[in-house]
Coordinates of C-alpha atoms in Angstrom, one line a residue:
M1 CA 31.5 11.1 22.7
Y2 CA 28.9 8.4 22.6
F3 CA 26.7 10.4 20.3
S4 CA 29.4 10.8 17.6
S5 CA 30.0 7.0 17.6
F6 CA 26.3 6.6 17.3
L7 CA 26.1 8.9 14.3
R8 CA 29.1 7.0 12.7
G9 CA 27.2 3.7 13.2
I10 CA 24.1 5.2 11.5
G11 CA 26.2 6.4 8.6
F12 CA 27.7 2.9 8.4
L13 CA 24.2 1.3 8.3
Y14 CA 22.8 4.0 6.0
A15 CA 24.8 3.2 2.9
P16 CA 23.6 -0.4 2.5
L17 CA 20.1 0.6 3.6
K18 CA 20.0 3.3 0.9
R19 CA 21.1 0.8 -1.7
C20 CA 18.5 -1.7 -0.6
L21 CA 15.8 1.0 -0.6
S22 CA 16.6 2.1 -4.1
F23 CA 16.5 -1.5 -5.3
V24 CA 13.1 -2.0 -3.6
L25 CA 11.8 1.2 -5.2
D26 CA 13.0 0.0 -8.6
V27 CA 11.2 -3.3 -8.1
V28 CA 8.0 -1.6 -7.0
A29 CA 8.1 0.8 -9.9
T30 CA 8.6 -2.1 -12.3
L31 CA 5.7 -4.0 -10.8
L32 CA 3.4 -1.0 -10.9
F33 CA 4.4 -0.4 -14.5
V34 CA 3.6 -4.0 -15.5
V35 CA 0.3 -3.9 -13.6
F36 CA -0.6 -0.6 -15.2
Q37 CA 0.2 -2.0 -18.7
D38 CA -2.0 -5.0 -18.0
A39 CA -4.9 -2.9 -16.7
K40 CA -4.7 -0.7 -19.8
L41 CA -5.1 -3.7 -22.0

């Protein structure tokens, strides 16, 4: 009983976390791309 509500809570927190993580990964990839372009020049 407690475990299922715990899993539901994780699912509830997981969606915004996933969105935040994908945003962070996009930012990191962009920064790495910019740094790599600068280093190539």
